[in-house]
Amino acid sequence: MIKFFKKHWEVLSYLIFGVLTTLLNILLYAVFTRLLGYTAANSWGNVLDNALCILFAYATNRAFVFRSRTTGRAMAKEFGAFVTCRLGTLVLDAVIMMVGGNLFAAQGAALVDTAMQGLLGAVAGWLGPDTTLYMANSFAGSHAAVGGAELCVQQADHL
C-alpha cells in the first residue's frame, strides 16, 4: 500500500488538492452569495472567488504536489504559466455563472428540474417499480407506504 502511494503520489495529491480547491470554491460562493447577494456572487464575486481558488491551487500544487523549489524569475514564470492555464477555466466559469445564473435563472431551474425528472425516470425504469417505490418511500420517511407500494406491485403482477 505504501509503495502504491509513493508511486502515485503526484496524481493522488493532485486529485486531493483539486477536490479541496473545488470545496473552497463552493464555500466562497456560498459566503459571497450571503454577503453580496445572488447577482453579485454570480458576476464579480465569482471572478474573485476563482482568483482566490487559483492562488490556493497554485500554492498547494507548488508545495505539496510538484514540490517545486524554484525562486525568483523561474518561480514567476512558473506562476505565470499556472495562472495562464487557469484563466481559461475562470472565463468559462464566469460566463456560465453570469449567463446561466443571472440571465437564465428561472429557465435554468426549469431545465435542471426537467433533466432531473428525466434522469430519475430512467433510473426508476432501470431499477423497476418495486425498488423505486421502496426507495422513494424510505427516503420520504413513510415506511407505512411501502406496504401500499408492494400491494400496487402485486396487483400489477396479477394483471
Short mmCIF file of C-alpha atoms in Angstrom, two decimals:
data_model
loop_
_atom_site.label_atom_id
_atom_site.label_comp_id
_atom_site.label_asym_id
_atom_site.label_seq_id
_atom_site.Cartn_x
_atom_site.Cartn_y
_atom_site.Cartn_z
CA MET A 1 0.00 0.00 0.00
CA ILE A 2 2.82 2.39 0.88
CA LYS A 3 4.51 1.61 -2.43
CA PHE A 4 1.30 2.47 -4.26
CA PHE A 5 1.07 5.88 -2.56
CA LYS A 6 4.73 6.64 -3.19
CA LYS A 7 4.49 5.58 -6.81
CA HIS A 8 1.31 7.59 -7.50
CA TRP A 9 1.88 10.48 -5.06
CA GLU A 10 1.72 13.19 -7.70
CA VAL A 11 -1.58 12.01 -9.17
CA LEU A 12 -3.20 11.29 -5.80
CA SER A 13 -2.13 14.58 -4.25
CA TYR A 14 -3.21 16.48 -7.36
CA LEU A 15 -6.63 14.84 -7.03
CA ILE A 16 -6.84 15.61 -3.29
CA PHE A 17 -5.90 19.25 -3.70
CA GLY A 18 -8.20 19.56 -6.70
CA VAL A 19 -11.09 18.40 -4.53
CA LEU A 20 -10.03 20.83 -1.78
CA THR A 21 -9.91 23.66 -4.33
CA THR A 22 -13.42 22.74 -5.51
CA LEU A 23 -14.69 22.71 -1.92
CA LEU A 24 -13.09 26.11 -1.34
CA ASN A 25 -14.81 27.38 -4.49
CA ILE A 26 -18.19 26.16 -3.23
CA LEU A 27 -17.61 27.61 0.23
CA LEU A 28 -16.55 31.01 -1.12
CA TYR A 29 -19.54 31.08 -3.47
CA ALA A 30 -21.86 30.41 -0.53
CA VAL A 31 -20.19 33.13 1.55
CA PHE A 32 -20.27 35.64 -1.32
CA THR A 33 -23.92 34.83 -2.04
CA ARG A 34 -24.81 35.50 1.59
CA LEU A 35 -22.69 38.67 1.88
CA LEU A 36 -23.07 40.19 -1.59
CA GLY A 37 -26.34 38.77 -2.89
CA TYR A 38 -27.07 36.32 -5.65
CA THR A 39 -26.42 38.59 -8.65
CA ALA A 40 -23.08 39.92 -7.36
CA ALA A 41 -21.93 36.44 -6.33
CA ASN A 42 -22.65 35.19 -9.86
CA SER A 43 -20.73 38.01 -11.54
CA TRP A 44 -17.75 39.80 -9.99
CA GLY A 45 -17.95 37.72 -6.80
CA ASN A 46 -17.45 34.60 -8.91
CA VAL A 47 -14.36 36.13 -10.54
CA LEU A 48 -12.94 37.00 -7.10
CA ASP A 49 -13.81 33.51 -5.89
CA ASN A 50 -11.97 31.96 -8.85
CA ALA A 51 -8.94 34.21 -8.35
CA LEU A 52 -8.66 33.11 -4.72
CA CYS A 53 -9.06 29.46 -5.73
CA ILE A 54 -6.35 29.82 -8.39
CA LEU A 55 -3.98 31.21 -5.74
CA PHE A 56 -4.87 28.36 -3.38
CA ALA A 57 -4.40 25.77 -6.14
CA TYR A 58 -1.03 27.24 -7.12
CA ALA A 59 0.24 27.33 -3.54
CA THR A 60 -0.86 23.79 -2.73
CA ASN A 61 0.26 22.30 -6.05
CA ARG A 62 3.62 24.04 -5.81
CA ALA A 63 4.26 22.94 -2.24
CA PHE A 64 2.65 19.52 -1.98
CA VAL A 65 2.02 18.08 -5.43
CA PHE A 66 5.02 19.07 -7.53
CA ARG A 67 7.26 20.07 -4.60
CA SER A 68 8.69 22.92 -6.61
CA ARG A 69 11.67 24.77 -5.16
CA THR A 70 12.07 27.45 -7.83
CA THR A 71 12.69 31.04 -6.80
CA GLY A 72 12.94 34.43 -8.45
CA ARG A 73 12.28 34.62 -12.19
CA ALA A 74 11.80 30.86 -12.51
CA MET A 75 9.08 30.99 -9.88
CA ALA A 76 7.44 33.98 -11.59
CA LYS A 77 7.49 32.08 -14.89
CA GLU A 78 6.02 29.01 -13.18
CA PHE A 79 3.28 31.13 -11.58
CA GLY A 80 2.53 32.84 -14.90
CA ALA A 81 2.20 29.53 -16.71
CA PHE A 82 -0.10 28.15 -13.99
CA VAL A 83 -2.34 31.22 -13.97
CA THR A 84 -2.47 31.34 -17.77
CA CYS A 85 -3.71 27.75 -17.85
CA ARG A 86 -6.35 28.54 -15.24
CA LEU A 87 -7.58 31.74 -16.89
CA GLY A 88 -9.48 29.74 -19.48
CA THR A 89 -11.46 27.97 -16.78
CA LEU A 90 -12.05 31.28 -14.99
CA VAL A 91 -13.50 32.86 -18.12
CA LEU A 92 -15.64 29.81 -18.85
CA ASP A 93 -16.91 29.69 -15.27
CA ALA A 94 -17.64 33.42 -15.24
CA VAL A 95 -19.64 33.22 -18.47
CA ILE A 96 -21.59 30.19 -17.26
CA MET A 97 -22.40 31.84 -13.92
CA MET A 98 -23.35 35.23 -15.40
CA VAL A 99 -25.41 33.87 -18.28
CA GLY A 100 -26.72 30.73 -16.61
CA GLY A 101 -27.05 32.15 -13.12
CA ASN A 102 -28.29 35.68 -13.72
CA LEU A 103 -29.95 35.77 -17.12
CA PHE A 104 -31.45 32.30 -17.29
CA ALA A 105 -32.01 31.58 -13.60
CA ALA A 106 -35.69 30.65 -13.95
CA GLN A 107 -35.19 28.85 -17.24
CA GLY A 108 -32.10 27.13 -15.82
CA ALA A 109 -34.05 25.92 -12.81
CA ALA A 110 -36.75 24.56 -15.12
CA LEU A 111 -34.11 22.89 -17.29
CA VAL A 112 -32.43 21.26 -14.29
CA ASP A 113 -35.83 20.15 -12.99
CA THR A 114 -36.69 18.60 -16.35
CA ALA A 115 -33.28 16.93 -16.61
CA MET A 116 -33.59 15.52 -13.10
CA GLN A 117 -37.06 14.20 -13.82
CA GLY A 118 -35.75 12.51 -16.96
CA LEU A 119 -32.75 11.07 -15.12
CA LEU A 120 -34.84 9.85 -12.21
CA GLY A 121 -37.37 8.40 -14.63
CA ALA A 122 -34.62 6.47 -16.41
CA VAL A 123 -33.22 5.21 -13.10
CA ALA A 124 -36.71 4.22 -11.98
CA GLY A 125 -37.25 2.28 -15.20
CA TRP A 126 -33.90 0.54 -14.81
CA LEU A 127 -34.43 -0.38 -11.14
CA GLY A 128 -38.03 -1.45 -11.55
CA PRO A 129 -41.18 -0.13 -9.88
CA ASP A 130 -40.93 -2.04 -6.60
CA THR A 131 -37.36 -0.91 -5.84
CA THR A 132 -38.10 2.67 -6.89
CA LEU A 133 -41.25 2.93 -4.78
CA TYR A 134 -39.48 1.40 -1.78
CA MET A 135 -36.58 3.83 -2.09
CA ALA A 136 -38.86 6.83 -2.58
CA ASN A 137 -40.95 5.94 0.44
CA SER A 138 -37.97 5.17 2.67
CA PHE A 139 -36.33 8.49 1.76
CA ALA A 140 -39.61 10.26 2.46
CA GLY A 141 -39.72 8.60 5.88
CA SER A 142 -43.02 6.89 5.22
CA HIS A 143 -42.37 3.22 5.87
CA ALA A 144 -46.10 2.56 6.13
CA ALA A 145 -46.46 3.49 2.48
CA VAL A 146 -44.08 0.70 1.49
CA GLY A 147 -46.83 -1.82 2.10
CA GLY A 148 -49.03 0.16 -0.26
CA ALA A 149 -46.28 0.12 -2.85
CA GLU A 150 -45.94 -3.66 -2.52
CA LEU A 151 -49.70 -4.01 -2.89
CA CYS A 152 -49.59 -1.97 -6.11
CA VAL A 153 -46.78 -4.14 -7.45
CA GLN A 154 -48.67 -7.33 -6.54
CA GLN A 155 -51.80 -6.04 -8.24
CA ALA A 156 -49.78 -5.13 -11.32
CA ASP A 157 -48.33 -8.64 -11.41
CA HIS A 158 -51.82 -10.14 -11.48
CA LEU A 159 -52.93 -8.03 -14.44
#
